[in-house]
Coordinates of C-alpha atoms in Angstrom, one line a residue:
Chain A
E6 CA 102.1 105.7 63.1
P7 CA 100.8 107.3 66.5
E8 CA 102.5 105.9 69.5
V9 CA 102.0 105.6 73.1
T10 CA 105.0 107.5 74.9
Q11 CA 106.3 107.4 78.4
T12 CA 108.9 109.7 80.5
P13 CA 111.1 108.6 82.1
S14 CA 112.9 106.1 80.5
H15 CA 114.4 105.2 83.9
Q16 CA 113.8 106.2 87.3
V17 CA 116.0 105.4 90.1
T18 CA 114.5 106.6 93.6
Q19 CA 115.1 106.0 97.2
M20 CA 112.7 103.8 99.2
G21 CA 109.6 105.7 100.8
Q22 CA 109.8 108.4 98.0
E23 CA 107.1 109.1 96.0
V24 CA 107.3 109.0 92.0
I25 CA 105.3 110.4 89.2
L26 CA 105.2 107.9 85.7
R27 CA 104.1 109.8 82.9
C28 CA 102.5 108.6 79.7
V29 CA 100.9 110.4 76.7
P30 CA 98.4 108.2 74.9
I31 CA 97.7 108.2 71.4
S32 CA 95.5 111.1 70.6
N33 CA 92.2 109.7 69.8
H34 CA 92.0 107.2 72.6
L35 CA 89.8 107.5 75.2
Y36 CA 90.6 104.2 77.3
F37 CA 94.1 104.1 79.1
Y38 CA 95.9 101.4 81.1
W39 CA 98.6 101.0 83.4
Y40 CA 100.6 97.8 83.8
R41 CA 103.9 96.7 85.4
Q42 CA 106.2 93.8 84.8
I43 CA 108.6 92.7 87.3
L44 CA 112.0 91.3 85.4
G45 CA 111.5 88.5 83.7
Q46 CA 107.9 87.9 85.0
K47 CA 104.6 88.4 83.3
V48 CA 103.0 91.4 82.7
E49 CA 100.3 92.7 85.2
F50 CA 97.2 94.8 84.8
L51 CA 96.9 97.4 87.4
V52 CA 94.4 99.8 86.5
S53 CA 92.2 101.1 83.8
F54 CA 91.0 104.6 83.3
Y55 CA 88.0 106.1 81.3
N56 CA 86.1 109.4 81.2
N57 CA 88.4 110.5 84.2
E58 CA 88.1 108.0 86.2
I59 CA 89.3 104.6 87.3
S60 CA 87.3 102.0 85.6
E61 CA 88.9 98.9 86.9
K62 CA 92.0 98.1 89.3
S63 CA 93.9 95.2 90.6
E64 CA 94.3 94.3 93.8
I65 CA 97.9 95.5 93.1
F66 CA 96.7 98.8 92.8
D67 CA 96.3 99.6 96.3
D68 CA 96.2 103.3 98.1
Q69 CA 99.7 103.9 97.6
F70 CA 99.1 104.1 93.6
S71 CA 97.0 106.8 91.9
V72 CA 96.3 107.6 88.5
E73 CA 95.5 111.2 87.0
R74 CA 94.9 112.7 83.8
P75 CA 95.6 116.4 84.5
D76 CA 95.2 117.8 81.0
G77 CA 94.1 116.8 77.5
S78 CA 97.7 114.6 76.9
N79 CA 98.8 113.2 79.7
F80 CA 97.9 110.3 81.8
T81 CA 100.2 109.8 84.9
L82 CA 100.7 106.6 87.4
K83 CA 101.7 108.1 91.2
I84 CA 103.3 106.1 93.8
R85 CA 103.1 107.6 96.9
S86 CA 105.4 106.1 99.3
T87 CA 107.8 103.6 97.0
K88 CA 108.8 100.1 98.2
L89 CA 111.6 97.7 97.4
E90 CA 109.0 95.5 95.5
D91 CA 107.6 98.4 93.1
S92 CA 110.6 98.2 91.1
A93 CA 109.6 97.3 87.8
M94 CA 108.9 98.0 84.2
Y95 CA 105.4 100.1 84.0
F96 CA 103.9 100.0 80.7
C97 CA 101.1 102.7 79.8
A98 CA 98.7 101.2 77.0
S99 CA 95.7 103.1 75.6
S100 CA 92.7 101.9 73.0
E101 CA 90.5 103.8 70.9
V102 CA 87.2 102.5 72.5
R103 CA 85.9 99.4 73.8
G104 CA 83.6 97.5 71.4
V105 CA 83.8 94.4 68.9
S106 CA 86.6 95.7 66.4
E107 CA 88.5 98.5 68.7
E108 CA 90.1 96.6 71.6
T109 CA 93.6 96.8 70.5
Q110 CA 95.6 98.0 73.4
Y111 CA 99.0 99.6 72.4
F112 CA 101.6 100.2 74.6
G113 CA 104.2 102.5 75.7
P114 CA 107.9 101.8 75.6
G115 CA 107.9 101.6 79.5
T116 CA 109.2 103.5 82.1
R117 CA 111.8 101.2 84.4
L118 CA 111.4 101.9 87.9
L119 CA 114.3 101.2 90.6
V120 CA 113.7 101.2 94.2
L121 CA 116.5 101.1 96.5
Chain G
G3 CA 88.9 86.4 88.5
E4 CA 90.3 85.5 85.1
N5 CA 93.5 83.1 85.3
V6 CA 95.7 82.7 82.1
E7 CA 98.1 79.4 82.1
Q8 CA 100.5 79.8 79.1
H9 CA 102.9 77.0 78.2
P10 CA 105.6 76.1 77.3
S11 CA 107.7 78.4 79.2
T12 CA 110.7 78.4 76.6
L13 CA 110.3 76.7 73.1
S14 CA 113.6 76.4 70.9
V15 CA 113.0 75.3 67.4
Q16 CA 115.0 75.0 64.4
E17 CA 114.7 78.0 61.6
G18 CA 111.8 76.8 59.2
D19 CA 110.1 74.8 61.7
S20 CA 106.4 75.4 63.2
A21 CA 106.0 76.8 66.5
V22 CA 102.8 76.5 68.7
I23 CA 102.1 77.9 72.1
K24 CA 99.2 77.2 74.2
C25 CA 97.1 79.1 76.6
T26 CA 94.1 78.3 78.6
Y27 CA 91.9 80.8 80.0
S28 CA 88.9 80.3 83.3
D29 CA 86.8 82.9 83.0
S30 CA 84.2 81.6 80.1
A31 CA 83.3 85.6 79.8
S32 CA 86.3 86.6 78.1
N33 CA 85.7 87.5 74.6
Y34 CA 88.8 88.7 73.3
F35 CA 92.4 86.9 73.4
P36 CA 95.5 88.9 71.9
W37 CA 98.9 87.9 71.4
Y38 CA 102.0 90.1 72.4
K39 CA 105.7 89.6 71.4
Q40 CA 108.4 91.3 73.3
E41 CA 111.5 91.7 72.6
L42 CA 114.4 92.1 75.0
G43 CA 113.9 95.5 76.9
K44 CA 111.0 96.4 74.1
R45 CA 107.4 97.2 74.7
P46 CA 104.8 94.3 74.1
Q47 CA 103.6 94.8 70.4
L48 CA 100.4 93.2 69.5
I49 CA 100.9 90.8 66.5
I50 CA 97.8 89.0 66.4
D51 CA 94.2 88.9 68.1
I52 CA 91.1 86.7 68.2
R53 CA 87.4 87.5 69.4
S54 CA 85.1 84.6 70.9
N55 CA 82.8 85.2 67.7
V56 CA 85.8 83.2 65.4
G57 CA 87.2 80.4 65.9
E58 CA 90.4 80.8 64.2
K59 CA 92.6 83.8 62.2
K60 CA 95.6 83.8 60.0
D61 CA 98.0 86.9 59.3
Q62 CA 100.6 85.5 56.8
R63 CA 102.8 83.1 59.0
I64 CA 100.9 83.5 62.4
A65 CA 97.8 82.1 63.2
V66 CA 95.4 82.0 66.1
T67 CA 93.0 79.1 67.4
L68 CA 90.4 79.5 69.8
N69 CA 88.4 76.7 71.4
K70 CA 85.6 78.4 73.6
T71 CA 84.1 75.5 75.1
A72 CA 87.6 74.0 76.2
K73 CA 88.5 77.5 77.2
H74 CA 92.2 77.5 75.4
F75 CA 93.6 79.1 72.5
S76 CA 96.8 78.5 70.8
L77 CA 99.4 80.3 68.5
H78 CA 100.7 79.0 65.5
I79 CA 104.0 80.6 64.0
T80 CA 105.0 78.4 60.6
E81 CA 108.5 78.8 58.6
T82 CA 110.2 80.4 61.6
Q83 CA 112.9 82.7 61.2
P84 CA 115.6 83.6 63.8
E85 CA 113.8 87.3 64.1
D86 CA 110.8 85.6 65.5
S87 CA 112.8 85.0 68.7
A88 CA 111.3 86.6 71.7
V89 CA 109.0 86.3 74.5
Y90 CA 105.3 85.7 73.6
F91 CA 102.6 86.6 75.9
C92 CA 99.3 85.7 75.3
A93 CA 96.3 87.4 77.1
A94 CA 92.2 87.3 77.7
G95 CA 90.1 90.3 78.4
Y96 CA 86.4 90.8 78.6
Y97 CA 85.3 93.7 76.3
G98 CA 82.0 95.0 77.5
G99 CA 80.4 97.7 79.8
S100 CA 83.0 99.5 81.7
Q101 CA 85.7 96.4 81.8
G102 CA 88.8 95.8 79.4
N103 CA 91.8 94.7 81.3
L104 CA 94.0 92.1 80.1
I105 CA 95.3 89.5 81.9
F106 CA 98.3 87.8 80.7
G107 CA 99.9 84.4 81.0
K108 CA 103.6 83.9 82.1
G109 CA 105.3 84.4 78.5
T110 CA 107.0 81.9 76.1
K111 CA 110.3 82.7 75.3
L112 CA 110.8 81.5 71.8
S113 CA 114.3 80.5 70.5
V114 CA 114.6 80.2 66.8
K115 CA 118.3 78.7 65.8
P116 CA 119.5 79.5 62.4

C-alpha cells in the first residue's frame, strides 16, 4: 500500500539556522498538508497546499515558514530561522481529493526536529 | 475558528471492557470527523471517520457516533485488547471549496490492562 514518506527522520539544528523538511506524498494525491506535534501535545495544523499554492494556513505558519512543491513528487517545508520553540515532530499528510468520500488524510512517519 | 475538546485525557480499562472517548467541536460548518490512533513514536493512523450526513458508523470493534445538534462525537471500542493501547486523537474538518485542514483534540491515552 502506498505511503507518505518523509526525510530526514531526525534533524538537529542550531537556533537561527534554516531547515528544510521533505515529504513525498502518495503519488495520485493532490492535496498536501503539514502538521506539527510538540512532544506530548496534540497535532496542530500548519498549512494546506493545492494546485501549487497555499490553500489555508494557521496562525503558527508565520513568515518564517514556507512550503514548496519543487517537482512532481516532493513537498517541502522550510523554516528560515529556527527558534527553540520550533522543536517538534513535523508530519506531512496528503489526500486524494476533497470531496464527499475522499477526504482521508494519510500521514507520513514524521521528522523530529530539535533546535538547540 | 474550529475548536475541538476531547475527554478524557487518560483512560485505563481492563482487557475485554469497552472504552469511550468523547469530543466536542465548535464550528457547526465542520462536516468530517476522523479518529486517529498514534502509537508511541509513530505516525497518526486513521482508524475510522464519519461524515456529517451519517449518525453512526461501525467497523468491527470500533464505532463512532455523531450528534450534529449537540456538536459532539464519540469513539467506542468494544472488547478492548492490549494492542489497543495508544493515544487516540479526534479531529474535525470542513470539506468544501478550498478548505480541508483538520483541527485535532488533545488526545486520549488509552491503556488496556491484560
